[in-house]
PDB file of C-alpha atoms in Angstrom:
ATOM      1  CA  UNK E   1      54.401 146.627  66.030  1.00  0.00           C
ATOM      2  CA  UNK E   2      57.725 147.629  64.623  1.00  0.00           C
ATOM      3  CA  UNK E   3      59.894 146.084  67.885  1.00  0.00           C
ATOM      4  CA  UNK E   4      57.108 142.403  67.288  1.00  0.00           C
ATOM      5  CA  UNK E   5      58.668 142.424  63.834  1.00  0.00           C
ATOM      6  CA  UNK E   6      61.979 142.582  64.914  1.00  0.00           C
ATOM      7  CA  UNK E   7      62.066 140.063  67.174  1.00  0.00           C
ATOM      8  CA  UNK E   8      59.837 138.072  64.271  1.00  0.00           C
ATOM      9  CA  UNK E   9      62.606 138.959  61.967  1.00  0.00           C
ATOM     10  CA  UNK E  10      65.601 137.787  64.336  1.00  0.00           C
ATOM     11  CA  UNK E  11      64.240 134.749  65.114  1.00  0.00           C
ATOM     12  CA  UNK E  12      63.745 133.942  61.351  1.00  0.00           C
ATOM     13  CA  UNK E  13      66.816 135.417  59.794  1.00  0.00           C
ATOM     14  CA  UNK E  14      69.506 137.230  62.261  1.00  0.00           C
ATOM     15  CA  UNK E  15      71.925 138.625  59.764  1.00  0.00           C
ATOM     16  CA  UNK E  16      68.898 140.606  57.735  1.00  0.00           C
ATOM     17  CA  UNK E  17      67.832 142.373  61.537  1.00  0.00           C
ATOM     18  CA  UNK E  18      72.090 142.785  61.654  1.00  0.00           C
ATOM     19  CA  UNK E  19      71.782 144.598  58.643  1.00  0.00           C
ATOM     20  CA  UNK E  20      68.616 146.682  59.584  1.00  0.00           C
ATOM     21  CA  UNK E  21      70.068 147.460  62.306  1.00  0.00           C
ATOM     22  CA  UNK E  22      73.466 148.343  61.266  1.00  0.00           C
ATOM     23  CA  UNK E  23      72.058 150.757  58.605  1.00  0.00           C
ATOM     24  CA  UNK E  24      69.143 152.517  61.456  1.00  0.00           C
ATOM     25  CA  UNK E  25      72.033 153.261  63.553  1.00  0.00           C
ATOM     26  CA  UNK E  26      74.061 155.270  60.374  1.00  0.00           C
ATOM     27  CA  UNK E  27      70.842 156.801  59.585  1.00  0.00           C
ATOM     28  CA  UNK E  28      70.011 158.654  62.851  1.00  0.00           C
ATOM     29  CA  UNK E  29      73.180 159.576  63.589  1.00  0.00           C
ATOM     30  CA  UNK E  30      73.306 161.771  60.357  1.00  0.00           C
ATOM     31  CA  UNK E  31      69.800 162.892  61.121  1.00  0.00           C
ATOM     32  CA  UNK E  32      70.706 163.861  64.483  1.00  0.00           C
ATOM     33  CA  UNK E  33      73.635 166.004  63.431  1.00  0.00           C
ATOM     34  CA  UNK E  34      73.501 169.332  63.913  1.00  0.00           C
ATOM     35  CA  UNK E  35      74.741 172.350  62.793  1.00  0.00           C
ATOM     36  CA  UNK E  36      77.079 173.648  65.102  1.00  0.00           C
ATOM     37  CA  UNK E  37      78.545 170.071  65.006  1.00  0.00           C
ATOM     38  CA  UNK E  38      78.688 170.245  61.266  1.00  0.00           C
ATOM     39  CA  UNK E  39      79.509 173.156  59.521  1.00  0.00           C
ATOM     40  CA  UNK E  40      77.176 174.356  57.329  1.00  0.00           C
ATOM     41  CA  UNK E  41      80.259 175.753  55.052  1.00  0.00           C
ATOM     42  CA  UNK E  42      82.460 172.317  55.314  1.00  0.00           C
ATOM     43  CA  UNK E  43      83.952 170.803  52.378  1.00  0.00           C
ATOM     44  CA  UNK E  44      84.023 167.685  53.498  1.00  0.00           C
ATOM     45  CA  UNK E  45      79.859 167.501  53.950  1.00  0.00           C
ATOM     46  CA  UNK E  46      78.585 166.625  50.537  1.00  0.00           C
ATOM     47  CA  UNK E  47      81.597 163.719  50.584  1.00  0.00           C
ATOM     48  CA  UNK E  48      79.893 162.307  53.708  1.00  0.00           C
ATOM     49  CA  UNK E  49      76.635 162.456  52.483  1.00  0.00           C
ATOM     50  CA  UNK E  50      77.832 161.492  49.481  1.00  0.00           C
ATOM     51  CA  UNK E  51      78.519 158.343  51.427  1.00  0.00           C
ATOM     52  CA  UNK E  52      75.933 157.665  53.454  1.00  0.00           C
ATOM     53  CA  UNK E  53      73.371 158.067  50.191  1.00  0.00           C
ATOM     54  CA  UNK E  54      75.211 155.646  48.112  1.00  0.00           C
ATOM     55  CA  UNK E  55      75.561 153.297  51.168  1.00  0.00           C
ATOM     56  CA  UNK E  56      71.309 153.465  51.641  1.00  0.00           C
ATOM     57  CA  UNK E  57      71.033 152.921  48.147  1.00  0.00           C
ATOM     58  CA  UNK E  58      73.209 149.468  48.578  1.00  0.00           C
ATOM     59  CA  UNK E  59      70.936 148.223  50.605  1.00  0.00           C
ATOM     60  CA  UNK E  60      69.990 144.716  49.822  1.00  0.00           C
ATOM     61  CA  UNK E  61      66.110 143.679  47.953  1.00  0.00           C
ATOM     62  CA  UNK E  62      65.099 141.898  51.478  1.00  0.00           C
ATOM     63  CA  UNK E  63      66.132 145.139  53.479  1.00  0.00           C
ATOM     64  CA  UNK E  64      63.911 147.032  51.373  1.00  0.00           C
ATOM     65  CA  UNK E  65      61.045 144.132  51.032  1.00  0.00           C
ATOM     66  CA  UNK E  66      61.015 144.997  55.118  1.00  0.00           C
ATOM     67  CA  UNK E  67      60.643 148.551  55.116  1.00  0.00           C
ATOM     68  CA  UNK E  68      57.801 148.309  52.881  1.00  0.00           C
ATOM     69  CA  UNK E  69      55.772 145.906  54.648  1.00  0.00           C
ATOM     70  CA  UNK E  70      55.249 148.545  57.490  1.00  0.00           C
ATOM     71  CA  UNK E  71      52.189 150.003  57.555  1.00  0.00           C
ATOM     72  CA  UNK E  72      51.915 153.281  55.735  1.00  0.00           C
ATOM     73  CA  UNK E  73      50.547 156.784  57.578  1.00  0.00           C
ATOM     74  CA  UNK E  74      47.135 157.787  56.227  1.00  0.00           C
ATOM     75  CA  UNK E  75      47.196 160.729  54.088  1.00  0.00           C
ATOM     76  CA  UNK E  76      46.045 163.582  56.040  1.00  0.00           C
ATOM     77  CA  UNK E  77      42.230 165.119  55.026  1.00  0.00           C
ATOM     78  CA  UNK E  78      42.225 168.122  53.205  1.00  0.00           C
ATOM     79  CA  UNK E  79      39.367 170.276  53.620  1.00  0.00           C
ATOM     80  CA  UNK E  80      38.042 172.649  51.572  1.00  0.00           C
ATOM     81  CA  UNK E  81      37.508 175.480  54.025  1.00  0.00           C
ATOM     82  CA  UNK E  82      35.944 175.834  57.380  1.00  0.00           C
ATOM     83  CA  UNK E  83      32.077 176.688  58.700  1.00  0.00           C
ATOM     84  CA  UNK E  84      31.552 180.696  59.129  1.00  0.00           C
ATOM     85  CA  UNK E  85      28.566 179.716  61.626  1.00  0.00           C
ATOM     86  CA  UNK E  86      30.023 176.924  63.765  1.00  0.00           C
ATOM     87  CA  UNK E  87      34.212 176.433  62.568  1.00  0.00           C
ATOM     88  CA  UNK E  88      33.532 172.469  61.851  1.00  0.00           C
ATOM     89  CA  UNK E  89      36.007 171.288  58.523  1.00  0.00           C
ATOM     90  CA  UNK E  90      33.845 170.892  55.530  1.00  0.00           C
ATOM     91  CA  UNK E  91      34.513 168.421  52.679  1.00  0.00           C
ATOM     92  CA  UNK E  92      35.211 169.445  49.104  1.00  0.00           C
ATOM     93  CA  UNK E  93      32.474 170.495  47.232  1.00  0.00           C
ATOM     94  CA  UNK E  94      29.864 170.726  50.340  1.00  0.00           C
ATOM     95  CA  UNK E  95      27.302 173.289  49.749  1.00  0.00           C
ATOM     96  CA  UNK E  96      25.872 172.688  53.548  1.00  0.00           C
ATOM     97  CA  UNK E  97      27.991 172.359  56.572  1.00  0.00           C
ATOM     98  CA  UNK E  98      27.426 168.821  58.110  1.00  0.00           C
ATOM     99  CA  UNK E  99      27.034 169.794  61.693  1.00  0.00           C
ATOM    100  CA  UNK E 100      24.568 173.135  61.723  1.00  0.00           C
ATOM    101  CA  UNK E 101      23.118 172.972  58.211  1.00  0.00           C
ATOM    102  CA  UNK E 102      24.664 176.630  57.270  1.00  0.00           C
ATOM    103  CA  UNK E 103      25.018 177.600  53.004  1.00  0.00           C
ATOM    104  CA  UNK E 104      28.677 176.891  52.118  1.00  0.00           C
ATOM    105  CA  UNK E 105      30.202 179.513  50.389  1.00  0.00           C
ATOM    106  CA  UNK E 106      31.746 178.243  47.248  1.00  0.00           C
ATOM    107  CA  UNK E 107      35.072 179.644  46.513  1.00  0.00           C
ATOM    108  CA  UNK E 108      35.875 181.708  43.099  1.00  0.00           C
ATOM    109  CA  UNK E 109      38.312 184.844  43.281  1.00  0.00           C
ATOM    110  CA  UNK E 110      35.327 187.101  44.025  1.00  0.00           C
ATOM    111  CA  UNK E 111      34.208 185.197  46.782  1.00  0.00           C
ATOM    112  CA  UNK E 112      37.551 184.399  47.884  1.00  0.00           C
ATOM    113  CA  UNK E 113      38.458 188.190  48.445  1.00  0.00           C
ATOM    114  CA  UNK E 114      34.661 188.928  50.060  1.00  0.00           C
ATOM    115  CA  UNK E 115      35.841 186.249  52.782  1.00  0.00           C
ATOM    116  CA  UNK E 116      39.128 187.235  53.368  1.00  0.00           C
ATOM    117  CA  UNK E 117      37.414 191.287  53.989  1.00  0.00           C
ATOM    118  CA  UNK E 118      35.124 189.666  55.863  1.00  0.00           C
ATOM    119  CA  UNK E 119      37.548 188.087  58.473  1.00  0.00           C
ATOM    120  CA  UNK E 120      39.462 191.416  58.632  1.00  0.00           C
ATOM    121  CA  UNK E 121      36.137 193.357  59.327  1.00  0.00           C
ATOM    122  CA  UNK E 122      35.393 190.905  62.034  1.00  0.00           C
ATOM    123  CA  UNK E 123      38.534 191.130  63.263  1.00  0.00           C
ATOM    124  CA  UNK E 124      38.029 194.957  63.478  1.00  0.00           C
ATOM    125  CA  UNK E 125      34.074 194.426  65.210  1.00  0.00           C
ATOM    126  CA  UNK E 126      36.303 191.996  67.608  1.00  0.00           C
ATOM    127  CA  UNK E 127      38.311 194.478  69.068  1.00  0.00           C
ATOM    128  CA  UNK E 128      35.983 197.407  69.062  1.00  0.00           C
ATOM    129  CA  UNK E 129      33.950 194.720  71.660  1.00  0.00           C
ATOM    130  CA  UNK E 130      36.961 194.476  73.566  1.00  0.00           C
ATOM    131  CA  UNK E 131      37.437 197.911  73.925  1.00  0.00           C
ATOM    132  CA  UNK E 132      34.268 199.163  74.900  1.00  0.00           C
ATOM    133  CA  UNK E 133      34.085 196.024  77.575  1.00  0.00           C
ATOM    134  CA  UNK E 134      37.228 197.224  79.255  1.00  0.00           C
ATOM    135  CA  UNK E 135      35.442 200.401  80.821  1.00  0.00           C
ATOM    136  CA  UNK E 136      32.801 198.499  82.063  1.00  0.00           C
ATOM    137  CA  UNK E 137      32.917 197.736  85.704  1.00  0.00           C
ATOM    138  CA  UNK E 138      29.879 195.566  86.122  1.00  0.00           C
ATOM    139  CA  UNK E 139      30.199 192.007  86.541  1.00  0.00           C
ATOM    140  CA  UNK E 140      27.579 191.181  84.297  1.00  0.00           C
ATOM    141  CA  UNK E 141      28.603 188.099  80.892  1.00  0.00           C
ATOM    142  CA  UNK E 142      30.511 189.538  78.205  1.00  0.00           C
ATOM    143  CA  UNK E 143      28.197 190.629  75.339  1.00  0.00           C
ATOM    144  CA  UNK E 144      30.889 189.680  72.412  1.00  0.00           C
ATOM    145  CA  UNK E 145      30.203 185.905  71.855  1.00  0.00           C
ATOM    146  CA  UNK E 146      26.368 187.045  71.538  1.00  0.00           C
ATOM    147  CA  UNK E 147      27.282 189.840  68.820  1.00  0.00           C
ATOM    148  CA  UNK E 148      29.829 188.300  67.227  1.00  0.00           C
ATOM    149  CA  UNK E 149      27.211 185.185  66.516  1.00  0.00           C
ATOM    150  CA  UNK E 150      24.508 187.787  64.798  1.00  0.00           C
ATOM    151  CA  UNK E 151      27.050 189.427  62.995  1.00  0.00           C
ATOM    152  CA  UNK E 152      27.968 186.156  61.405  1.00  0.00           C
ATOM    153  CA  UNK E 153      24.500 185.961  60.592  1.00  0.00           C
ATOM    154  CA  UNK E 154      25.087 188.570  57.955  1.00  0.00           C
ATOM    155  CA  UNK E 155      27.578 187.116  55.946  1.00  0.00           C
ATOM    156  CA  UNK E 156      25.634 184.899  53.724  1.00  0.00           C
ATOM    157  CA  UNK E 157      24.124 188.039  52.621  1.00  0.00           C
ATOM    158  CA  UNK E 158      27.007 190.406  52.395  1.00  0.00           C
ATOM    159  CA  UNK E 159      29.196 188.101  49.714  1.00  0.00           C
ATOM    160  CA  UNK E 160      28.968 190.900  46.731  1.00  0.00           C
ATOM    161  CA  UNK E 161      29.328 194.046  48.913  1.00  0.00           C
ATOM    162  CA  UNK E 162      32.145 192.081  50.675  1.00  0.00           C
ATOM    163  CA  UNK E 163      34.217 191.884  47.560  1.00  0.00           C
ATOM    164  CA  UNK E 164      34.066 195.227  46.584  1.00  0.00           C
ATOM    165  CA  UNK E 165      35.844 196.478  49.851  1.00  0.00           C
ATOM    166  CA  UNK E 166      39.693 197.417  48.978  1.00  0.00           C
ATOM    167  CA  UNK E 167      42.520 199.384  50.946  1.00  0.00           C
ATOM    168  CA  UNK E 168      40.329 202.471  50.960  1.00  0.00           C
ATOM    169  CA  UNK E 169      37.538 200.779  52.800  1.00  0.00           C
ATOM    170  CA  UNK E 170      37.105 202.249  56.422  1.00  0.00           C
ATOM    171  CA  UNK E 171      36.543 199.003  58.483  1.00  0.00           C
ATOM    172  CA  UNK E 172      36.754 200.826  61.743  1.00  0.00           C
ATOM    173  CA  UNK E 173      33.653 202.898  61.148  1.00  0.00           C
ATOM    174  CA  UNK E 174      32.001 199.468  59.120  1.00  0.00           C
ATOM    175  CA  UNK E 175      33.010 197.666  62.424  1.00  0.00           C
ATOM    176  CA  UNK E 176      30.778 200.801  64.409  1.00  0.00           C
ATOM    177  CA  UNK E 177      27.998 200.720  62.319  1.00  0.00           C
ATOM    178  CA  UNK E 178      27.161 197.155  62.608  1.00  0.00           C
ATOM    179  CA  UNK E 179      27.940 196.728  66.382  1.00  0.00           C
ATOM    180  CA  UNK E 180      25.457 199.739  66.896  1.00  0.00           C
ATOM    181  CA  UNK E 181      22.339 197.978  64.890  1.00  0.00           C
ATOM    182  CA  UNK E 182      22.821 194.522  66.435  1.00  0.00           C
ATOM    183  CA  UNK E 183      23.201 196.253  70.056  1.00  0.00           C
ATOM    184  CA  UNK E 184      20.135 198.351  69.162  1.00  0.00           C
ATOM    185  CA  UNK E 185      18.318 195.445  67.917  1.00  0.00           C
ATOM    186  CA  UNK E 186      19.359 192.860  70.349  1.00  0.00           C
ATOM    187  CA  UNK E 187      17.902 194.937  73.507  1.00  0.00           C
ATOM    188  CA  UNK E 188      14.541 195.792  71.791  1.00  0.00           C
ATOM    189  CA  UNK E 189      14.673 191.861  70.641  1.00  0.00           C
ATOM    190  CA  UNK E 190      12.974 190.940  74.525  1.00  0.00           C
ATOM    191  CA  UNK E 191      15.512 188.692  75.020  1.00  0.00           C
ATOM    192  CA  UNK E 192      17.879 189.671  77.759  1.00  0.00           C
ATOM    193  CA  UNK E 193      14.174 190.731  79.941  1.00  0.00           C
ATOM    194  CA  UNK E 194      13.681 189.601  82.974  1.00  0.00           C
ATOM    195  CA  UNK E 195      10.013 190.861  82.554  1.00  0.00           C
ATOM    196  CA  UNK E 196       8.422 193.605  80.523  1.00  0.00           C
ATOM    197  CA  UNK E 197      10.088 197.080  80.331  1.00  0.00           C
ATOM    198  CA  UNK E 198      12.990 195.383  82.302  1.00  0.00           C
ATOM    199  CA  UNK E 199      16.022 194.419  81.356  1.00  0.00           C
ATOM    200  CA  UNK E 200      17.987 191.634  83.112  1.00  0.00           C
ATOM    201  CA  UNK E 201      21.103 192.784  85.155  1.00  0.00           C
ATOM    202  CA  UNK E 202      22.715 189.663  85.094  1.00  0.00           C
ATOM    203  CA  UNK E 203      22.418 189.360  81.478  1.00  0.00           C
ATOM    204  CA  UNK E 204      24.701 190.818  78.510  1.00  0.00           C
ATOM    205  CA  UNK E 205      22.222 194.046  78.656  1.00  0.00           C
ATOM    206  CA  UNK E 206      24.166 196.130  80.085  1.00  0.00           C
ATOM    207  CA  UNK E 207      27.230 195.746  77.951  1.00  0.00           C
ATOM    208  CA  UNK E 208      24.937 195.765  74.384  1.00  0.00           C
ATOM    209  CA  UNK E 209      23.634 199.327  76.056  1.00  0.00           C
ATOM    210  CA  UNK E 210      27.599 200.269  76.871  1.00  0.00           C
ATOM    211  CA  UNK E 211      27.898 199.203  73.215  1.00  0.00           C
ATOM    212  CA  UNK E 212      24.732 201.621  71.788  1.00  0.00           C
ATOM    213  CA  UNK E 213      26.480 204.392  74.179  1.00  0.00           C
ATOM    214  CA  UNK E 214      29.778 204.003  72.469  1.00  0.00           C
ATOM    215  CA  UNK E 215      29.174 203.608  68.838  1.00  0.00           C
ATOM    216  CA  UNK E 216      26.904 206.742  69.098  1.00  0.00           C
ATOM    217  CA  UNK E 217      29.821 209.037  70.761  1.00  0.00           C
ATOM    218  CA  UNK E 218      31.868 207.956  67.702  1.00  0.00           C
ATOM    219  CA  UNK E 219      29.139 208.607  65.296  1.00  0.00           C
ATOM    220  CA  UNK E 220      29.313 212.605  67.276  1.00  0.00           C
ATOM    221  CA  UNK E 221      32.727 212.743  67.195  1.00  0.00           C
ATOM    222  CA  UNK E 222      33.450 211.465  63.476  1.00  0.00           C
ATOM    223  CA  UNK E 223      29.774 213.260  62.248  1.00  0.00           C
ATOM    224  CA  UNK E 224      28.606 209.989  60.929  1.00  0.00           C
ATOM    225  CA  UNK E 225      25.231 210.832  59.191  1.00  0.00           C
ATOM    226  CA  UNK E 226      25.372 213.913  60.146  1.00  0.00           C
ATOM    227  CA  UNK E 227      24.643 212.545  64.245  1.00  0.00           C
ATOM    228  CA  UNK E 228      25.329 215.406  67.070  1.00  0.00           C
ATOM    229  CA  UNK E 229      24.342 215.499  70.575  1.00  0.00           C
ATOM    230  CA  UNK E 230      20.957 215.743  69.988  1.00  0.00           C
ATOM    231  CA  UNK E 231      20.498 213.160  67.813  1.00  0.00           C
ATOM    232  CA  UNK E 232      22.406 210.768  69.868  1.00  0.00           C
ATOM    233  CA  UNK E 233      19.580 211.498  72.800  1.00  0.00           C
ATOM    234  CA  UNK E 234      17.004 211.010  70.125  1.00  0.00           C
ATOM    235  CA  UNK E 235      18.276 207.659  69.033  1.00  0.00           C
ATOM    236  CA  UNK E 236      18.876 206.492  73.141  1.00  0.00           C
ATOM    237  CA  UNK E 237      15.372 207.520  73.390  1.00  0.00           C
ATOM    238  CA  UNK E 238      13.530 205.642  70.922  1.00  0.00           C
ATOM    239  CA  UNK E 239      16.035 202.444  72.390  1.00  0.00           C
ATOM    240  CA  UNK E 240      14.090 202.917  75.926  1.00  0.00           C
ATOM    241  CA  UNK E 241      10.954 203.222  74.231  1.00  0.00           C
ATOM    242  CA  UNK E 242      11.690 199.726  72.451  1.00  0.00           C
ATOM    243  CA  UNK E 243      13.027 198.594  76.052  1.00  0.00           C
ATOM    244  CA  UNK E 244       9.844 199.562  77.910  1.00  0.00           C
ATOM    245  CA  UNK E 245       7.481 197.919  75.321  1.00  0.00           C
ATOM    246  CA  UNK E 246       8.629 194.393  75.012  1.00  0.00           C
ATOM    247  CA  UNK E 247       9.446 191.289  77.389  1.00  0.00           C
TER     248      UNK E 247
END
């Protein structure tokens, strides 16, 4: 569009495109200086830009009138925040997100901080996933995306406690405790069956029951509610009991 007007413009009035032209050229090649062909210490570069400014600033009424007859970039949207279910932008002032329905959480300080400890705690669930997955040797699907989708789930709910969590807050042992109930609850859900009392190899079973294995060695090793060896084997066992009564 820009080269159309300036071959409208030189057909109409050559000596304004001589000028355009003249002052483009003087333009670029001060933008295109750089440093260590100009030193940033010189006295003689506030003269020459000095210069060039007052020389821009003598440009004629018509020079100008052509400039702003180009058409004018857009200002870029601005959204408020993003989706915690699906990631879509959502407008300002949106109390649903517009492509999977999900609350909006307005922001206020409080709410503010409970959603900035919430992306650090599942930041910490993230790579607790990660971990556990790298001693599996199966080559069953990853069970992360699946967990990391319930525990989003929870946030809508877990606003207040969310903004009470400071530097003192343990988010490593948070991180286990949640990743051990949605494990636990995800392989008694029936789900990842292939029939009753059966779960489905070639599902994310086996790496939600790597998960349950994991989270309840560090709840041994750290004495999280009080768990020992026997507990752990207690807990496992009412898992295959919930196993071997649904799907």
């Amino acid at each position: 569009e820009f080269e159309e007007r300036q071959k409208k413009t030189a057909s109409e009035d050559p000596e304004t495109l001589a000028r355009v032209t003249a002052l483009t050229e003087q333009l670029m090649a001060c933008v295109q200086k750089t440093p260590s062909q100009q030193s940033l210490h010189s006295t003689e570069q506030p003269q020459e830009l000095t210069e060039k400014t007052t020389s821009v600033a003598s440009t004629s009424a018509n020079d100008s009138a052509l400039v702003s007859d180009l058409p004018q970039k857009a200002p870029s949207k601005s959204p408020n925040h993003y989706c915690t279910n699906c990631g879509a932008e959502l407008d300002s002032g949106s109390k649903h997100c517009n492509q999977c329905g999900t609350t909006v959480i307005q922001n206020s300080p409080t709410k503010l901080t409970a959603k900035k400890n919430l992306l650090i705690f599942q930041s910490t669930f993230e790579q607790i996933i990660d971990q556990i997955e790298k001693g599996c040797t199966d080559l069953c699907p990853s069970c992360k995306s699946v967990m990391v989708d319930e525990l989003v789930k929870l946030y809508p709910n877990s606003i207040e406690q969310a903004a009470n969590w400071d530097s003192t807050t343990d988010f490593v042992t948070l991180a286990y405790k949640n990743a051990y109930s949605i494990a636990f609850d995800l392989l008694s859900s029936g789900n990842f069956h292939i029939h009753r009392g059966t779960l489905n190899p070639l599902s994310p079973a086996p790496r939600l029951l790597r998960v349950v294995e994991c989270c309840l060695d560090y709840y041994v090793e750290h004495h999280i509610f009080d768990c020992d060896e026997n507990k752990k084997a207690e807990q496992l066992s009412i898992l295959w009991e919930n196993i071997d009564s649904v799907g």
